[in-house]
mmCIF file of C-alpha atoms in Angstrom:
data_model
loop_
_atom_site.group_PDB
_atom_site.id
_atom_site.type_symbol
_atom_site.label_atom_id
_atom_site.label_comp_id
_atom_site.label_asym_id
_atom_site.label_seq_id
_atom_site.Cartn_x
_atom_site.Cartn_y
_atom_site.Cartn_z
ATOM 1 C CA VAL A 1 59.637 -16.898 -20.202
ATOM 2 C CA SER A 2 57.776 -13.819 -18.361
ATOM 3 C CA LEU A 3 56.770 -11.140 -19.982
ATOM 4 C CA ILE A 4 55.907 -7.229 -18.025
ATOM 5 C CA SER A 5 53.189 -4.897 -18.394
ATOM 6 C CA ASN A 6 52.496 -1.890 -16.963
ATOM 7 C CA ALA A 7 49.103 -0.558 -16.378
ATOM 8 C CA ALA A 8 48.708 3.261 -17.189
ATOM 9 C CA SER A 9 47.305 4.162 -14.173
ATOM 10 C CA SER A 10 46.299 3.039 -10.602
ATOM 11 C CA THR A 11 44.478 3.947 -7.430
ATOM 12 C CA ILE A 12 45.013 2.645 -3.839
ATOM 13 C CA LYS A 13 43.358 3.498 -0.877
ATOM 14 C CA GLY A 14 43.741 2.254 3.014
ATOM 15 C CA VAL A 15 43.959 2.333 6.035
ATOM 16 C CA ASP A 16 46.690 1.127 9.038
ATOM 17 C CA LEU A 17 45.301 0.507 12.494
ATOM 18 C CA GLU A 18 48.454 -0.300 15.071
ATOM 19 C CA MET A 19 48.247 -0.573 18.841
ATOM 20 C CA THR A 20 50.144 -1.960 21.295
ATOM 21 C CA MET A 21 49.187 -2.517 25.134
ATOM 22 C CA ARG A 22 52.064 -3.542 27.907
ATOM 23 C CA PRO A 23 50.243 -4.135 30.944
ATOM 24 C CA SER A 24 52.547 -4.984 32.746
ATOM 25 C CA ARG A 25 56.120 -4.434 32.660
ATOM 26 C CA ASN A 26 57.914 -8.040 30.942
ATOM 27 C CA PHE A 27 54.918 -8.240 28.874
ATOM 28 C CA GLU A 28 53.712 -7.074 25.443
ATOM 29 C CA LEU A 29 50.645 -7.441 23.405
ATOM 30 C CA ASN A 30 49.937 -5.798 19.132
ATOM 31 C CA ILE A 31 47.884 -5.938 16.602
ATOM 32 C CA ALA A 32 47.747 -3.994 12.861
ATOM 33 C CA TYR A 33 45.220 -4.851 10.435
ATOM 34 C CA GLY A 34 44.869 -2.835 7.312
ATOM 35 C CA TYR A 35 42.231 -2.519 4.109
ATOM 36 C CA LEU A 36 43.549 -1.708 1.233
ATOM 37 C CA ASP A 37 41.603 -0.942 -2.363
ATOM 38 C CA ALA A 38 44.113 -0.857 -4.728
ATOM 39 C CA LYS A 39 42.187 -1.450 -8.440
ATOM 40 C CA TYR A 40 43.828 -0.480 -11.589
ATOM 41 C CA ASP A 41 41.506 2.348 -13.334
ATOM 42 C CA LYS A 42 43.852 2.823 -16.650
ATOM 43 C CA TYR A 43 45.081 -1.048 -17.844
ATOM 44 C CA VAL A 44 44.556 -1.596 -21.727
ATOM 45 C CA PHE A 45 46.691 -5.078 -21.649
ATOM 46 C CA ASN A 46 46.803 -5.613 -25.495
ATOM 47 C CA ALA A 47 43.667 -5.888 -27.879
ATOM 48 C CA THR A 48 41.552 -7.595 -26.881
ATOM 49 C CA THR A 49 42.687 -7.898 -22.652
ATOM 50 C CA ASP A 50 41.585 -4.580 -20.584
ATOM 51 C CA PHE A 51 42.954 -5.035 -16.781
ATOM 52 C CA SER A 52 41.024 -1.195 -15.459
ATOM 53 C CA GLY A 53 38.385 -1.388 -12.949
ATOM 54 C CA THR A 54 40.056 -5.021 -11.744
ATOM 55 C CA ARG A 55 42.211 -5.139 -8.486
ATOM 56 C CA MET A 56 45.530 -4.892 -8.917
ATOM 57 C CA VAL A 57 48.338 -7.345 -7.825
ATOM 58 C CA ARG A 58 48.687 -8.923 -5.316
ATOM 59 C CA ALA A 59 46.915 -6.241 -3.481
ATOM 60 C CA PRO A 60 45.123 -7.709 -0.219
ATOM 61 C CA GLU A 61 41.718 -6.862 0.067
ATOM 62 C CA HIS A 62 41.997 -7.192 4.331
ATOM 63 C CA SER A 63 44.966 -8.908 6.454
ATOM 64 C CA VAL A 64 45.942 -8.483 10.243
ATOM 65 C CA ASN A 65 48.758 -8.935 12.482
ATOM 66 C CA VAL A 66 48.444 -9.817 15.856
ATOM 67 C CA GLY A 67 52.116 -10.676 18.368
ATOM 68 C CA ALA A 68 52.567 -10.739 22.042
ATOM 69 C CA GLU A 69 56.186 -10.738 23.856
ATOM 70 C CA TRP A 70 56.591 -11.547 27.756
ATOM 71 C CA ARG A 71 60.257 -11.272 28.693
ATOM 72 C CA MET A 72 61.546 -12.085 32.098
ATOM 73 C CA PRO A 73 64.914 -11.315 34.047
ATOM 74 C CA VAL A 74 67.969 -13.765 34.668
ATOM 75 C CA TRP A 75 70.543 -13.404 35.754
ATOM 76 C CA GLY A 76 70.918 -10.613 36.680
ATOM 77 C CA ASP A 77 71.629 -8.983 33.329
ATOM 78 C CA GLY A 78 70.403 -11.017 31.172
ATOM 79 C CA GLU A 79 66.852 -11.992 30.348
ATOM 80 C CA PHE A 80 64.065 -14.596 28.899
ATOM 81 C CA SER A 81 61.461 -14.404 26.229
ATOM 82 C CA LEU A 82 59.022 -15.349 24.111
ATOM 83 C CA ARG A 83 57.583 -14.421 21.318
ATOM 84 C CA ALA A 84 54.442 -15.245 19.417
ATOM 85 C CA ASP A 85 53.251 -13.588 15.778
ATOM 86 C CA TYR A 86 50.366 -14.285 13.935
ATOM 87 C CA ALA A 87 49.629 -12.287 10.621
ATOM 88 C CA LEU A 88 47.289 -12.997 7.872
ATOM 89 C CA THR A 89 47.051 -12.159 4.558
ATOM 90 C CA GLY A 90 43.824 -11.892 2.447
ATOM 91 C CA ASP A 91 42.273 -13.430 -1.057
ATOM 92 C CA PHE A 92 44.791 -11.642 -3.601
ATOM 93 C CA PHE A 93 45.500 -12.371 -7.155
ATOM 94 C CA HIS A 94 49.590 -12.972 -9.025
ATOM 95 C CA GLU A 95 48.194 -11.447 -12.089
ATOM 96 C CA PRO A 96 46.053 -9.234 -13.439
ATOM 97 C CA GLY A 97 42.559 -10.412 -14.132
ATOM 98 C CA GLU A 98 40.877 -10.841 -10.647
ATOM 99 C CA GLY A 99 41.753 -14.844 -11.959
ATOM 100 C CA LYS A 100 38.646 -14.759 -14.210
ATOM 101 C CA LEU A 101 38.264 -17.082 -17.349
ATOM 102 C CA ALA A 102 37.167 -14.189 -19.024
ATOM 103 C CA PHE A 103 40.711 -13.138 -19.250
ATOM 104 C CA GLY A 104 42.403 -16.538 -19.806
ATOM 105 C CA THR A 105 42.727 -19.757 -19.417
ATOM 106 C CA GLY A 106 45.674 -19.947 -17.425
ATOM 107 C CA ILE A 107 44.385 -16.918 -15.078
ATOM 108 C CA PRO A 108 41.521 -18.953 -12.860
ATOM 109 C CA LEU A 109 45.309 -20.349 -11.324
ATOM 110 C CA THR A 110 46.781 -17.246 -10.145
ATOM 111 C CA ALA A 111 43.540 -16.603 -7.240
ATOM 112 C CA GLU A 112 45.628 -16.832 -4.211
ATOM 113 C CA ASP A 113 42.980 -17.778 -1.074
ATOM 114 C CA GLY A 114 44.093 -16.115 1.796
ATOM 115 C CA TYR A 115 46.482 -17.766 4.723
ATOM 116 C CA GLY A 116 47.652 -17.490 7.703
ATOM 117 C CA LEU A 117 51.919 -17.780 9.077
ATOM 118 C CA LEU A 118 52.354 -18.351 12.621
ATOM 119 C CA ASP A 119 55.906 -17.804 13.923
ATOM 120 C CA LEU A 120 57.640 -18.148 17.588
ATOM 121 C CA ARG A 121 60.598 -17.562 19.117
ATOM 122 C CA ALA A 122 62.816 -17.560 22.484
ATOM 123 C CA SER A 123 65.562 -15.694 23.510
ATOM 124 C CA LEU A 124 67.429 -15.874 26.042
ATOM 125 C CA THR A 125 70.566 -12.875 26.244
ATOM 126 C CA LYS A 126 73.231 -12.334 28.902
ATOM 127 C CA ASP A 127 75.894 -9.306 28.001
ATOM 128 C CA ASN A 128 75.823 -9.298 24.922
ATOM 129 C CA TRP A 129 75.914 -13.242 23.460
ATOM 130 C CA THR A 130 71.525 -13.927 22.519
ATOM 131 C CA LEU A 131 71.007 -17.189 22.103
ATOM 132 C CA THR A 132 67.578 -18.676 19.728
ATOM 133 C CA ALA A 133 65.398 -20.939 19.662
ATOM 134 C CA TYR A 134 62.480 -19.835 16.214
ATOM 135 C CA ALA A 135 59.651 -21.887 14.936
ATOM 136 C CA ASN A 136 58.114 -20.206 11.004
ATOM 137 C CA ASN A 137 55.587 -21.082 9.009
ATOM 138 C CA LEU A 138 54.582 -23.443 12.518
ATOM 139 C CA GLY A 139 51.390 -24.532 10.771
ATOM 140 C CA ASN A 140 53.468 -25.654 7.788
ATOM 141 C CA THR A 141 50.253 -23.841 5.620
ATOM 142 C CA LYS A 142 50.938 -23.552 1.914
ATOM 143 C CA TYR A 143 50.989 -21.201 -0.010
ATOM 144 C CA ARG A 144 52.912 -20.011 -3.652
ATOM 145 C CA ARG A 145 55.690 -16.793 -2.484
ATOM 146 C CA THR A 146 54.836 -15.992 -6.206
ATOM 147 C CA ILE A 147 53.576 -16.869 -9.374
ATOM 148 C CA ASN A 148 54.887 -16.398 -13.439
ATOM 149 C CA ALA A 149 51.691 -16.654 -15.469
ATOM 150 C CA LEU A 150 51.943 -16.786 -19.233
ATOM 151 C CA GLY A 151 49.059 -17.595 -21.451
ATOM 152 C CA ASN A 152 47.671 -21.415 -20.179
ATOM 153 C CA THR A 153 50.632 -21.843 -18.368
ATOM 154 C CA VAL A 154 51.187 -21.280 -14.732
ATOM 155 C CA VAL A 155 54.210 -22.133 -12.426
ATOM 156 C CA GLY A 156 53.858 -21.674 -8.926
ATOM 157 C CA PHE A 157 57.159 -21.043 -6.011
ATOM 158 C CA ALA A 158 55.877 -22.285 -3.245
ATOM 159 C CA GLY A 159 56.074 -19.764 0.219
ATOM 160 C CA THR A 160 58.757 -21.304 2.543
ATOM 161 C CA PRO A 161 57.692 -24.292 5.022
ATOM 162 C CA ARG A 162 57.939 -24.864 8.300
ATOM 163 C CA ILE A 163 60.885 -23.971 10.083
ATOM 164 C CA PHE A 164 63.220 -24.982 13.157
ATOM 165 C CA GLY A 165 66.542 -23.434 13.364
ATOM 166 C CA ALA A 166 68.664 -21.897 16.591
ATOM 167 C CA LYS A 167 70.422 -19.012 16.056
ATOM 168 C CA LEU A 168 73.642 -16.946 17.911
ATOM 169 C CA SER A 169 74.433 -13.416 17.965
ATOM 170 C CA PHE A 170 77.305 -11.687 19.463
ATOM 171 C CA GLY A 171 76.773 -7.745 19.342
ATOM 172 C CA PHE A 172 79.235 -5.552 19.698
#
């Protein structure tokens, strides 16, 4: 069972800062920081529940992404590359009410602690072929992708676990 409701109005303010550096021809670093101030201005859910003035769902106040890539020519026109990306997401809420017990007994379970995800990738490109090996969520971080909360019942859907894989592609 799902319940869908809409806020009458909200205000979202924020800042994104991004920087890319290339200290050498073969090495690139990038970093991004996001600050988000997202609040419901008016959100009367029903006669006894008013979420006005609380943070919006799935809107972490802070987020940071850091990446680095090293590329090296091989076999004349081929290329070998290594890439690492780390994404850090601050605390957020899956449901309105900022996890406050005053909004219902299941609501505190909808708060999501901040978490970080590390992804690694190695690629070898030659002519139109690319072979890539990857590891996503290398730390096997446990997090919830989303939840459904209705009254006292909260059902969480797990985020993607650690995944290793390889991919062969041909571009034309």
